[in-house]
Coordinates of C-alpha atoms and ligand atoms in Angstrom, one line a residue:
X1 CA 50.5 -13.7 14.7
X2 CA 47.3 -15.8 14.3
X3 CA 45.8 -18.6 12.3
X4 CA 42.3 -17.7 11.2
X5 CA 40.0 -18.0 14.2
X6 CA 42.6 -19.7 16.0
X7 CA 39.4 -21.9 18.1
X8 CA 38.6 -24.8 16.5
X9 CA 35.7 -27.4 18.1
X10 CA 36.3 -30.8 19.0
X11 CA 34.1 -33.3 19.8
X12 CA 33.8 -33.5 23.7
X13 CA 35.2 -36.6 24.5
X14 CA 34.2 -38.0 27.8
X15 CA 37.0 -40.3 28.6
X16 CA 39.5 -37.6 27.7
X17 CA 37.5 -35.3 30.2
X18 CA 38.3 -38.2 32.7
X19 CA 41.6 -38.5 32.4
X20 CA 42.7 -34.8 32.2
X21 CA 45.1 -34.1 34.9
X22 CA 44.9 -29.9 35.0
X23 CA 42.0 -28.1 34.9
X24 CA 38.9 -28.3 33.1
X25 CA 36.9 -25.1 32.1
X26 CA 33.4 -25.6 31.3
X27 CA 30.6 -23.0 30.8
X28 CA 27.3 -23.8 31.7
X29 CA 23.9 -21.8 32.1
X30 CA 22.1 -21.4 35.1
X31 CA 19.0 -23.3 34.3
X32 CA 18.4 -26.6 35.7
X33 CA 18.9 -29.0 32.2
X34 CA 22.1 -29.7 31.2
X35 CA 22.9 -31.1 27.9
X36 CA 23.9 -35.0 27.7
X37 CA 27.5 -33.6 27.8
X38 CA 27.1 -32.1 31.1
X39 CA 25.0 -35.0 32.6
X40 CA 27.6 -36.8 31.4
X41 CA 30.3 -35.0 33.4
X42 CA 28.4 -34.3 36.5
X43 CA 28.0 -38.1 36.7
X44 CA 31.7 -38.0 36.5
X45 CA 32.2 -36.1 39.5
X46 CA 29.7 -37.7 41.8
X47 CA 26.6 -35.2 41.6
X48 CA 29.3 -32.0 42.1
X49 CA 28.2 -29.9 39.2
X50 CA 24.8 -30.1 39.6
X51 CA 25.3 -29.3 43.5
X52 CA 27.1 -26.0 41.9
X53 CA 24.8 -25.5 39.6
X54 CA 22.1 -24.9 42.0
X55 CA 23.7 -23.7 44.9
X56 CA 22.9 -20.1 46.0
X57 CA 27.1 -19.4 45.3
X58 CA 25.8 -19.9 41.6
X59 CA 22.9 -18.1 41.5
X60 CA 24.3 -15.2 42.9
X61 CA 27.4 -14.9 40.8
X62 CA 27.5 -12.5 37.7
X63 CA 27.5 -13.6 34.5
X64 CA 30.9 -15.0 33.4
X65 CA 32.3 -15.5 37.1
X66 CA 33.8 -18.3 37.4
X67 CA 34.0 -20.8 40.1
X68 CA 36.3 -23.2 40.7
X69 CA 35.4 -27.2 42.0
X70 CA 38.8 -28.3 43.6
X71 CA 39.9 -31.8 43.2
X72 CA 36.6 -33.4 41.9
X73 CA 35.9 -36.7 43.4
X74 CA 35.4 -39.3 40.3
X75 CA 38.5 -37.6 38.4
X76 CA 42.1 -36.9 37.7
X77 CA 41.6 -33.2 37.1
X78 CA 42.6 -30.9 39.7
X79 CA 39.9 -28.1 39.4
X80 CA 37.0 -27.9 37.0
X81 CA 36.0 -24.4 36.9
X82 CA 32.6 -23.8 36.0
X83 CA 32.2 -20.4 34.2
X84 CA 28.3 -19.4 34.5
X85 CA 26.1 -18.0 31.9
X86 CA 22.5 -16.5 32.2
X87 CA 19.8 -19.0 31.4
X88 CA 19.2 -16.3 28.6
X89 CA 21.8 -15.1 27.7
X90 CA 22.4 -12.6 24.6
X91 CA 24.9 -13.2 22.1
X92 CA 27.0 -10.5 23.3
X93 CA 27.4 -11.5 26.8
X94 CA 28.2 -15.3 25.7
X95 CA 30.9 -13.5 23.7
X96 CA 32.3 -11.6 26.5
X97 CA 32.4 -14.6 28.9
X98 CA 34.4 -16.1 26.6
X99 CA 36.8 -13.1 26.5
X100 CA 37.9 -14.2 30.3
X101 CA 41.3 -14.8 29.6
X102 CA 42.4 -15.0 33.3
X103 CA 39.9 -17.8 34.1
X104 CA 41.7 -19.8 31.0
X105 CA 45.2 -19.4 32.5
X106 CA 46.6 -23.2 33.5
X107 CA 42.9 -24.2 31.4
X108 CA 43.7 -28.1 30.0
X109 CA 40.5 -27.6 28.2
X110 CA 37.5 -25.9 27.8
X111 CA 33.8 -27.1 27.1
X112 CA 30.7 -25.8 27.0
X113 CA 28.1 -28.0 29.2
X114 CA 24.6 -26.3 28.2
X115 CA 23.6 -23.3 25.8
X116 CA 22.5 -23.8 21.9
X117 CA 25.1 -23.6 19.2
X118 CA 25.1 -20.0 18.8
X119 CA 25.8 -19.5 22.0
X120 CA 29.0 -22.3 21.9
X121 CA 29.9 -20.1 19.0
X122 CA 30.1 -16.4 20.6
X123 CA 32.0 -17.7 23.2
X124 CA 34.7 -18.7 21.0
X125 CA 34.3 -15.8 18.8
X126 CA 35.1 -13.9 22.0
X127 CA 37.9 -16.4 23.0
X128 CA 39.7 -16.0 19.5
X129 CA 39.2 -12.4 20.1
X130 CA 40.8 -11.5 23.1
X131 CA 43.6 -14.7 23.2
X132 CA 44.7 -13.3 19.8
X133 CA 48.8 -12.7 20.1
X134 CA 51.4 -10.2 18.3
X135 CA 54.3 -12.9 18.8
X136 CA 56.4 -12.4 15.6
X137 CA 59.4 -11.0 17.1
X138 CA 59.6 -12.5 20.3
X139 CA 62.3 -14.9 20.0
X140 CA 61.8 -17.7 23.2
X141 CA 59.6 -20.7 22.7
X142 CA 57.8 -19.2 26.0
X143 CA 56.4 -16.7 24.0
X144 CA 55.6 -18.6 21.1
X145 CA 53.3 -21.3 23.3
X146 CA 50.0 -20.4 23.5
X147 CA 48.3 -19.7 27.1
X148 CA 45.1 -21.9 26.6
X149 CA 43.7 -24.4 24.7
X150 CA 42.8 -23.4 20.9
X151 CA 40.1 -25.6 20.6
X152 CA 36.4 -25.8 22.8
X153 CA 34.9 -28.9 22.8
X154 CA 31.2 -29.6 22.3
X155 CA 28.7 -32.3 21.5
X156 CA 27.8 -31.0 18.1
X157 CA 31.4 -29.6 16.5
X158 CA 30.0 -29.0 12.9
X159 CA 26.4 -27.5 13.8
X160 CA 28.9 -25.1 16.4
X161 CA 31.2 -24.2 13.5
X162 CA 28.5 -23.8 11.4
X163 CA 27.0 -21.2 13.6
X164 CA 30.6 -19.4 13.9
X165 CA 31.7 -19.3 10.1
X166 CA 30.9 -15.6 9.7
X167 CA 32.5 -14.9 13.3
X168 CA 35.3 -16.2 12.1
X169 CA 35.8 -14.4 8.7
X170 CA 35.4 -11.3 10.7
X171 CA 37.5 -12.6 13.1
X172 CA 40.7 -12.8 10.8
X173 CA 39.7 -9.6 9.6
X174 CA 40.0 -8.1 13.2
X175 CA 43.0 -10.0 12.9
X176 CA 44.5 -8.6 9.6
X177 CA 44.2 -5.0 11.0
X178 CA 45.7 -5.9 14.5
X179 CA 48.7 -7.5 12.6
X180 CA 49.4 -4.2 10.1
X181 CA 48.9 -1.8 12.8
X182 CA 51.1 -3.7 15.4
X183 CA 54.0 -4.1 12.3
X184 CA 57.0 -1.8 13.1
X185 CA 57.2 0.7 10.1
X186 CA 60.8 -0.6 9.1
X187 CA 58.6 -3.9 8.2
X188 CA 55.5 -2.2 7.3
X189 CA 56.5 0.4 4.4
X190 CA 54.2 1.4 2.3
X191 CA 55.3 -0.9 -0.7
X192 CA 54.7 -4.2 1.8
X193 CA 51.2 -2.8 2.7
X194 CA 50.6 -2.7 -0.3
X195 CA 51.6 -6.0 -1.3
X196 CA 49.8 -7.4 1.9
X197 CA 46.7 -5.8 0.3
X198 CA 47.0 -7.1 -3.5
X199 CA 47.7 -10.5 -1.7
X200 CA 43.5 -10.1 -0.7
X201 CA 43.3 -11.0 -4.4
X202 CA 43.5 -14.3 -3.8
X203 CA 39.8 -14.5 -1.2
X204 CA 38.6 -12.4 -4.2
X205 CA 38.7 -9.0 -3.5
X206 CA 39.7 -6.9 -6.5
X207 CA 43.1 -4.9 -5.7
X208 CA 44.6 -2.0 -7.6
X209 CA 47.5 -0.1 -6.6
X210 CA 48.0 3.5 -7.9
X211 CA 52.0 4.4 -7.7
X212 CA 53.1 8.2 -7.7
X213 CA 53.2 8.7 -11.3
X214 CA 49.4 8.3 -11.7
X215 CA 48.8 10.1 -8.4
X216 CA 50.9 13.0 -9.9
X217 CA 48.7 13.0 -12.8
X218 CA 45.4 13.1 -10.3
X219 CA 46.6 15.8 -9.2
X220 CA 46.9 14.8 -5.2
X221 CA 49.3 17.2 -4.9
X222 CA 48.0 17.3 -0.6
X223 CA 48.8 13.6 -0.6
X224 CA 52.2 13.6 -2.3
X225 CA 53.4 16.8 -0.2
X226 CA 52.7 14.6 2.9
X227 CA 55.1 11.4 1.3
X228 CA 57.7 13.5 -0.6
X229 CA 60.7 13.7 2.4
X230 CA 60.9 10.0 2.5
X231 CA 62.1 7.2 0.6
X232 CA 59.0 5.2 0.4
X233 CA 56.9 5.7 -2.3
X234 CA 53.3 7.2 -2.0
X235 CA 50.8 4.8 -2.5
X236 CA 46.9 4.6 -2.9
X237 CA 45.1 1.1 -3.2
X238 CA 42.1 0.5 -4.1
X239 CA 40.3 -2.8 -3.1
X240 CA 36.6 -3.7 -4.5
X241 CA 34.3 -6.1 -3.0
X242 CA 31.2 -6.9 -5.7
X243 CA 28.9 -9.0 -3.5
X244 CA 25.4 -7.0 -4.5
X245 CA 25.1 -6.7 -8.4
X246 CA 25.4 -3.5 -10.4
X247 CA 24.4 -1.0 -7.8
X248 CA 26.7 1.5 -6.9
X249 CA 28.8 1.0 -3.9
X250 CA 29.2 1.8 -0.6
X251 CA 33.0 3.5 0.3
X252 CA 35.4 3.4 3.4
X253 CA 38.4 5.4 3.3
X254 CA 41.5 5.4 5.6
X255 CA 44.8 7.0 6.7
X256 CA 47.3 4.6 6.0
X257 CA 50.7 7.0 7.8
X258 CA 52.8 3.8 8.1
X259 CA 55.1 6.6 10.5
X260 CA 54.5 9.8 11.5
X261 CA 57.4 11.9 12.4
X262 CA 55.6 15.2 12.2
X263 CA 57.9 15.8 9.3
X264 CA 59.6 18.9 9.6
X265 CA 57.2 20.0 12.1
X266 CA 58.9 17.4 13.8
X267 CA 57.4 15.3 16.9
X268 CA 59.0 15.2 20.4
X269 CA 61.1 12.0 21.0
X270 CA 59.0 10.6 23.8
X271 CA 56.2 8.0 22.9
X272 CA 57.1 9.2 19.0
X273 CA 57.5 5.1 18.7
X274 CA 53.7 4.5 19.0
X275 CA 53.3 6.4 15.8
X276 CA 53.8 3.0 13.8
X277 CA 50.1 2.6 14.6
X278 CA 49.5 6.0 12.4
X279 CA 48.0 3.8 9.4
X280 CA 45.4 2.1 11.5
X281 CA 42.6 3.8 9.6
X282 CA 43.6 2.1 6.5
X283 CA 44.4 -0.7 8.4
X284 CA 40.6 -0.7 9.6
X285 CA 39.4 -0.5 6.2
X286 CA 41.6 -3.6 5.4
X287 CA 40.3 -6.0 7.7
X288 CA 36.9 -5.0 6.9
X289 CA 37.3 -5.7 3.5
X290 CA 39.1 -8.9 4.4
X291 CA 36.0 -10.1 6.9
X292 CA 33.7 -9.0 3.8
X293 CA 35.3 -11.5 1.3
X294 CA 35.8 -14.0 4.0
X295 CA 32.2 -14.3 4.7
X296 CA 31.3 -13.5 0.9
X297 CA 29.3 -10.6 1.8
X298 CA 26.0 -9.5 0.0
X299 CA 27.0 -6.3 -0.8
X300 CA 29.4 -3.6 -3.1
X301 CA 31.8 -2.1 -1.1
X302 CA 34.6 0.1 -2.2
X303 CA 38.0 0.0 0.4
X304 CA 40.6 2.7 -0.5
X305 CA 43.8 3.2 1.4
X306 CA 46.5 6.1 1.3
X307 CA 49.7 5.1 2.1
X308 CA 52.3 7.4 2.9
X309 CA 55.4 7.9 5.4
X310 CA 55.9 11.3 7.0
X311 CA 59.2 12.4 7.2
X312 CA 61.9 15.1 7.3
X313 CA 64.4 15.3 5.0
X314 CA 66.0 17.6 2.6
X315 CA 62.6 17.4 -0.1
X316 CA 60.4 17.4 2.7
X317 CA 57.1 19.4 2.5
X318 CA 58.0 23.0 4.9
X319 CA 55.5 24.7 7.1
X320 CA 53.7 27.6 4.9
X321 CA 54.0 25.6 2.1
X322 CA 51.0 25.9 -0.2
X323 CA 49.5 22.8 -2.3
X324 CA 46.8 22.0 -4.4
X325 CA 44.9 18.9 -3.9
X326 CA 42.7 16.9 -6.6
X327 CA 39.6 18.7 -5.7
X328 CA 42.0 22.1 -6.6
X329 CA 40.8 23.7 -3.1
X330 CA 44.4 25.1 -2.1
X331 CA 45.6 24.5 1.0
X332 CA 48.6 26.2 3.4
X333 CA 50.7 23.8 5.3
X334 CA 51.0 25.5 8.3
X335 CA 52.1 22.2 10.3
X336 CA 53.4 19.2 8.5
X337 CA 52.1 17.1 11.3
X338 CA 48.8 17.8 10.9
X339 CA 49.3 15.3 7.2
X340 CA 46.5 13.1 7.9
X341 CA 44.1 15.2 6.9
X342 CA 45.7 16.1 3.3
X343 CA 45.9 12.3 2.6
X344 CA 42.4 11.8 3.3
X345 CA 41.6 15.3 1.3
X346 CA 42.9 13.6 -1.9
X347 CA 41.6 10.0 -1.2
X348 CA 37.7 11.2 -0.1
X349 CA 37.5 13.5 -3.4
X350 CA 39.5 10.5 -5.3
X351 CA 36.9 8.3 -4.2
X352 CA 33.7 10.5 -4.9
X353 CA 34.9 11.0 -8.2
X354 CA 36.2 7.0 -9.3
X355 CA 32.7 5.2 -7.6
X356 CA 30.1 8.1 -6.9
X357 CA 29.6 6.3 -3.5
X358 CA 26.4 5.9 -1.9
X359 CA 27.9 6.5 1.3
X360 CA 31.4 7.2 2.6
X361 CA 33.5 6.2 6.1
X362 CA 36.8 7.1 6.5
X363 CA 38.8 6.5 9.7
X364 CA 41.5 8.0 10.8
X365 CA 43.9 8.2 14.0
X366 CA 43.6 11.8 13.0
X367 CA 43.9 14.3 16.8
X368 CA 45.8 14.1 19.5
X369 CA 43.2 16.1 20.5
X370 CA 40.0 13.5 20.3
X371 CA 42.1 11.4 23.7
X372 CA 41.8 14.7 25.4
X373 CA 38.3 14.8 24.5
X374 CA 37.4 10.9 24.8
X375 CA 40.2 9.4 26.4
X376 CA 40.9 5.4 24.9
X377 CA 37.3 4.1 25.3
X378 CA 34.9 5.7 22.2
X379 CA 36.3 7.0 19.2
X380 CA 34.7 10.1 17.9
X381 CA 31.7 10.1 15.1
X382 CA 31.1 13.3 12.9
X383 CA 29.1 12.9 10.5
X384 CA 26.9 15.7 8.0
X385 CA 24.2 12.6 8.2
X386 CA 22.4 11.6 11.1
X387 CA 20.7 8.7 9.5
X388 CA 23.8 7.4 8.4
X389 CA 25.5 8.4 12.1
X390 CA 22.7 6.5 13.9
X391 CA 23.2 3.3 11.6
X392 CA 27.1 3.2 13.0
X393 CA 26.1 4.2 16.5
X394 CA 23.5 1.3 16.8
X395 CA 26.1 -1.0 15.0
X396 CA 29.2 0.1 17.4
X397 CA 26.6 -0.4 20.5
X398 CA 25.4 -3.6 19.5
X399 CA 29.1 -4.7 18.8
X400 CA 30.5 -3.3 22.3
X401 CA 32.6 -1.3 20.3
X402 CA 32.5 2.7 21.9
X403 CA 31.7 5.3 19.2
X404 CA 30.7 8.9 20.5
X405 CA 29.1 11.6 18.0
X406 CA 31.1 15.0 18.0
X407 CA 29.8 18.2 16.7
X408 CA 30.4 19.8 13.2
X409 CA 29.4 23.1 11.6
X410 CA 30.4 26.2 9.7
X411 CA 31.0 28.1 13.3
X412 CA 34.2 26.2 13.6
X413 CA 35.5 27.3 10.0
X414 CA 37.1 30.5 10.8
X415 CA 39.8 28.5 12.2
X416 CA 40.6 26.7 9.7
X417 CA 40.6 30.0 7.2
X418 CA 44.2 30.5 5.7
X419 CA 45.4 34.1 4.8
X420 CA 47.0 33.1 1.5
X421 CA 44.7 29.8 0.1
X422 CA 41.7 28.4 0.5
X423 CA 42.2 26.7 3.7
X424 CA 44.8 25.6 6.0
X425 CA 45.6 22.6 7.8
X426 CA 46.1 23.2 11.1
X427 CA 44.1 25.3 14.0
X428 CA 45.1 26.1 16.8
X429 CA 44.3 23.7 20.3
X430 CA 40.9 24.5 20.4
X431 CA 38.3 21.6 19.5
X432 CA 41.2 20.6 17.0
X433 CA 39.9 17.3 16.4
X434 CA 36.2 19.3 15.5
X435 CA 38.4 21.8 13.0
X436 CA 40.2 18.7 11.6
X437 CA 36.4 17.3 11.0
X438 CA 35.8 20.3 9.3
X439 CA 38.7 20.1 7.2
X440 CA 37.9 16.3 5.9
X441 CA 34.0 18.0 5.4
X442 CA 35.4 20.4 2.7
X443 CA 36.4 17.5 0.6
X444 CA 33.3 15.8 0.9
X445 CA 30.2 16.7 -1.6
X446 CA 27.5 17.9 -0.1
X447 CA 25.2 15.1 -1.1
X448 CA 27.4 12.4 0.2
X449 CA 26.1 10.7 3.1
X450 CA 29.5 10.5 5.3
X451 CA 31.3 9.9 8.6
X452 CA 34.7 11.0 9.8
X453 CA 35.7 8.4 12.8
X454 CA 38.9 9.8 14.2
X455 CA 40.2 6.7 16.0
X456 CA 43.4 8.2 17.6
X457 CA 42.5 6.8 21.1
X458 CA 41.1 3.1 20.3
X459 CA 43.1 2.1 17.5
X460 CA 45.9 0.6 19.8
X461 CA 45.8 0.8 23.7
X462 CA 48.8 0.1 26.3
X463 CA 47.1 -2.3 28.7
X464 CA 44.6 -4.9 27.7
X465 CA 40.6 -4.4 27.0
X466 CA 38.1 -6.5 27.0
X467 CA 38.4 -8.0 23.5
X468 CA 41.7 -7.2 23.0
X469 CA 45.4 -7.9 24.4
X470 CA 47.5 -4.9 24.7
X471 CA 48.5 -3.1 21.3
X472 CA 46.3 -2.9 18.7
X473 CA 42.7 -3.9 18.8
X474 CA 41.1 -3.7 15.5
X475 CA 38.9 -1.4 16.6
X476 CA 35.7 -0.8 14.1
X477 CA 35.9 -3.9 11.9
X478 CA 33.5 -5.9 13.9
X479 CA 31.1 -2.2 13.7
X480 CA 31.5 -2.0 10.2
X481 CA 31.1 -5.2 9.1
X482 CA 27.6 -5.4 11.1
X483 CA 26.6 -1.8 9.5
X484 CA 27.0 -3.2 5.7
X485 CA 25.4 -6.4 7.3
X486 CA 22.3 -4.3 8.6
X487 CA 22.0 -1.7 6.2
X488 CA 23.2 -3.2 3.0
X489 CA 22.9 -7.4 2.7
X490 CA 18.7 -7.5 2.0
Ligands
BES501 N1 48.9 11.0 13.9 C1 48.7 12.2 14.7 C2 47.5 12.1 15.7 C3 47.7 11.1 16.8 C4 48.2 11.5 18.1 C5 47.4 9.8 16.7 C6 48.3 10.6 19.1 C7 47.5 8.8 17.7 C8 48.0 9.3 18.9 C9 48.3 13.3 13.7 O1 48.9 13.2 12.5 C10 48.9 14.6 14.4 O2 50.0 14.7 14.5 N2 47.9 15.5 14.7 C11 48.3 16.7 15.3 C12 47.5 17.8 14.6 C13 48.0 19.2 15.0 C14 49.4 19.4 14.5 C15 47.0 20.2 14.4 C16 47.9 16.6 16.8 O3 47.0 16.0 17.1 O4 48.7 17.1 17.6
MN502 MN1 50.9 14.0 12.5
ZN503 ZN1 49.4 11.3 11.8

């Protein structure tokens, strides 16, 4: 688990840089002025960090190698390794230098040498980022210590942190969605979800919770079928961020599965385990909404979350069931593990209805399929807006965060075409994750700007990426949060 940001800045302390006995990390640019810091500490070791600094070595190494000065004449320290930036470097390569976790390994302490504020911030932003650590139930104080400092010094600490406040809200909301989707679904039921969500009330997001009885009465009869074999109780929670005035607001929507057996369509044992990570939609939407009250956003967003747990039991929902959802479209259950899709059915039409939307996202580890189509590095876009769908493509790009458009249109309906009720919920292998698209597209109005993101292959990853240790990665928040930044906040 993490504290918010988990980097802090110090003031860079020269005699403490004297004295250290490990190794010092420092990131510096490749132009010629250093800041009085670095002076400062290439005076320290005789000269040697300039020498680096401009030495052909250094000007030929990409940005965020790192090279390491062993045993430093004029210090204690056994190394200083200098990590090198470009003389103009963007934002989003100072945050990625940041995210070398490998260099930081045996790192005493880390300081940046030359680069503005900004930069001094992204590369803690990045730092936080990918040092972030799931450590709640590992038991050894091994696991428990972190691997590298949680602090970067710099000259300036307070015009640094000022420069990484909104970093770090969104940070602990990347956070916040890492931690629910890497909870095992014995801790994470749907009622503690919940709670974890009405506990947002205190940064000021406004949190209801709608139990069964007044889903019942909704009449999300798709949702309900999806909960009704186990013993936690449906839920769907409703959290309102009211940053922009009276206009009306902007919605995202997610699959909160907190386990997904298949139901009685039931899954095969192997890998069935990862399925705790099947609410990582919803959690999605609840980090965003946590990075948007963090940073006291400029806008009116509407987060809304069904929770459910798929199992099979006795009162279980059967294959060839038929139910009625809220929008009272019929559907036939020809697959109980296909349940994503009749959650969101009920929560997109639920939303359209409650806060007429000008715009709608839900996200959703919806297909098996969209791996086989994308593998683990872009999650798949469909939209019925291309406006919209370019907004989120140009925000995913610009946060390093892969987002891939998919197709959509009536040719792939006939699939989804049920002999007995309107439409059923499962297709058949081919382009599955473009029928389940199509599926979600029935419950949307045709007016409604919107955007399925099925996120099956980036919500949690077995081996570690580049902002992200292995396990869940909080894909999307830092996407979404710049989209409502860029297309809603002035
Ligand atoms: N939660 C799964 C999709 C999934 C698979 C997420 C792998 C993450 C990793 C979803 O509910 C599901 O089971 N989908 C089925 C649909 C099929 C029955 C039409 C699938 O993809 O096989
Ligand atoms: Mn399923
Ligand atoms: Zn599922």
């Amino acid at each position: 688990m993490t504290s918010p940001l988990a980097i802090s800045f110090v003031p860079a302390d020269l005699d403490a840089i004297a004295g250290l006995t490990g190794k010092l990390t420092v990131f510096v640019t490749a132009e010629k002025g250093m800041d009085p810091l670095g002076r400062r500490v290439n005076r320290l070791c005789k000269g040697a960090l300039k020498r680096l600094v401009e030495s052909e070595r250094f000007s030929k190494a990409k940005e965020g190698d790192g090279i390491t000065l062993s045993w430093p004449l004029g210090m204690s320290a056994v190394a200083v390794q200098v990590i090198k930036l470009e003389k103009r470097t963007s934002d989003l390569t100072a945050r990625k230098a940041g995210t070398a976790i490998s260099l930081f390994k045996g790192t005493d302490a880390i300081t940046v040498l030359a680069g503005s504020h900004a930069k001094a911030a992204q590369i803690a932003y990045g730092l936080a980022l990918r040092t972030y650590d799931f450590n709640l139930y590992k038991t050894s104080e091994a696991a428990q210590t972190p691997q590298q400092p949680a602090s970067v010094m710099v000259t300036k600490p307070e015009e640094v942190s000022a420069e990484a406040t909104d970093g770090a809200a969104v940070a602990e909301g990347v956070f916040f969605t890492r931690d629910l989707v890497n909870e095992p679904a014995n801790v994470l039921t749907t009622t503690d979800f919940a709670a974890r969500l009405a506990a947002m009330q205190e940064i000021g997001l406004d949190v209801t919770i709608l139990e069964e009885a007044e889903l019942e009465k909704l009449g999300m009869r798709a949702l309900l079928g999806v909960g009704q074999g186990s013993e936690a109780p449906s839920k769907v929670v409703v959290m309102k961020w009211n940053g922009g005035g009276d206009e009306a607001p902007f919605a995202l929507v997610g699959k909160g599965v907190v386990f997904d057996t298949g139901g009685i369509s039931l899954k095969p044992a192997g890998g069935m385990e990862d399925m705790t990570m099947d609410m990582g939609g919803a959690g999605v939407v609840s980090g965003v909404m946590r990075a948007l009250a963090l940073r006291k956003a400029k806008a009116n967003v509407v987060g809304v979350v069904g929770l459910v747990e798929n199992m099979p039991d006795g009162k279980a929902q059967r294959p060839g069931d038929v139910v009625k959802s809220m929008k009272g479209d019929t559907i036939e259950v020809i697959n109980t593990d296909a349940e994503g899709r009749l959650v969101l059915a009920d929560v997109l039409w639920y939303t359209q209805e409650e806060f007429k939307p000008t715009g709608m996202i839900n996200l959703a580890t919806l297909t098996g399929a969209i791996i086989i189509g994308l593998g683990h590095h872009n999650a798949g876009v469909f939209s019925n807006n291309d406006g919209l769908a370019d907004a989120f493509l140009s925000a995913a790009k610009a946060e390093d965060e892969g987002a891939w458009r998919m197709p959509m249109g009536p040719d792939y309906d006939k699939q989804i075409e049920s002999k007995i009720a309107d439409i059923r919920n499962a297709a058949g292998r081919e382009a599955g994750s473009v029928t389940a698209a199509q599926f979600l597209g029935r419950f949307v109005k045709s007016d409604m700007p919107w955007i399925h993101l099925d996120i099956a292959g980036v919500a949690s990853l077995k081996t570690p990426s580049t902002y992200a240790p292995k396990g869940a990665t909080g894909w999307g928040v830092r996407a979404l949060d710049r989209l409502i930044r860029d297309k809603y906040e002035g």
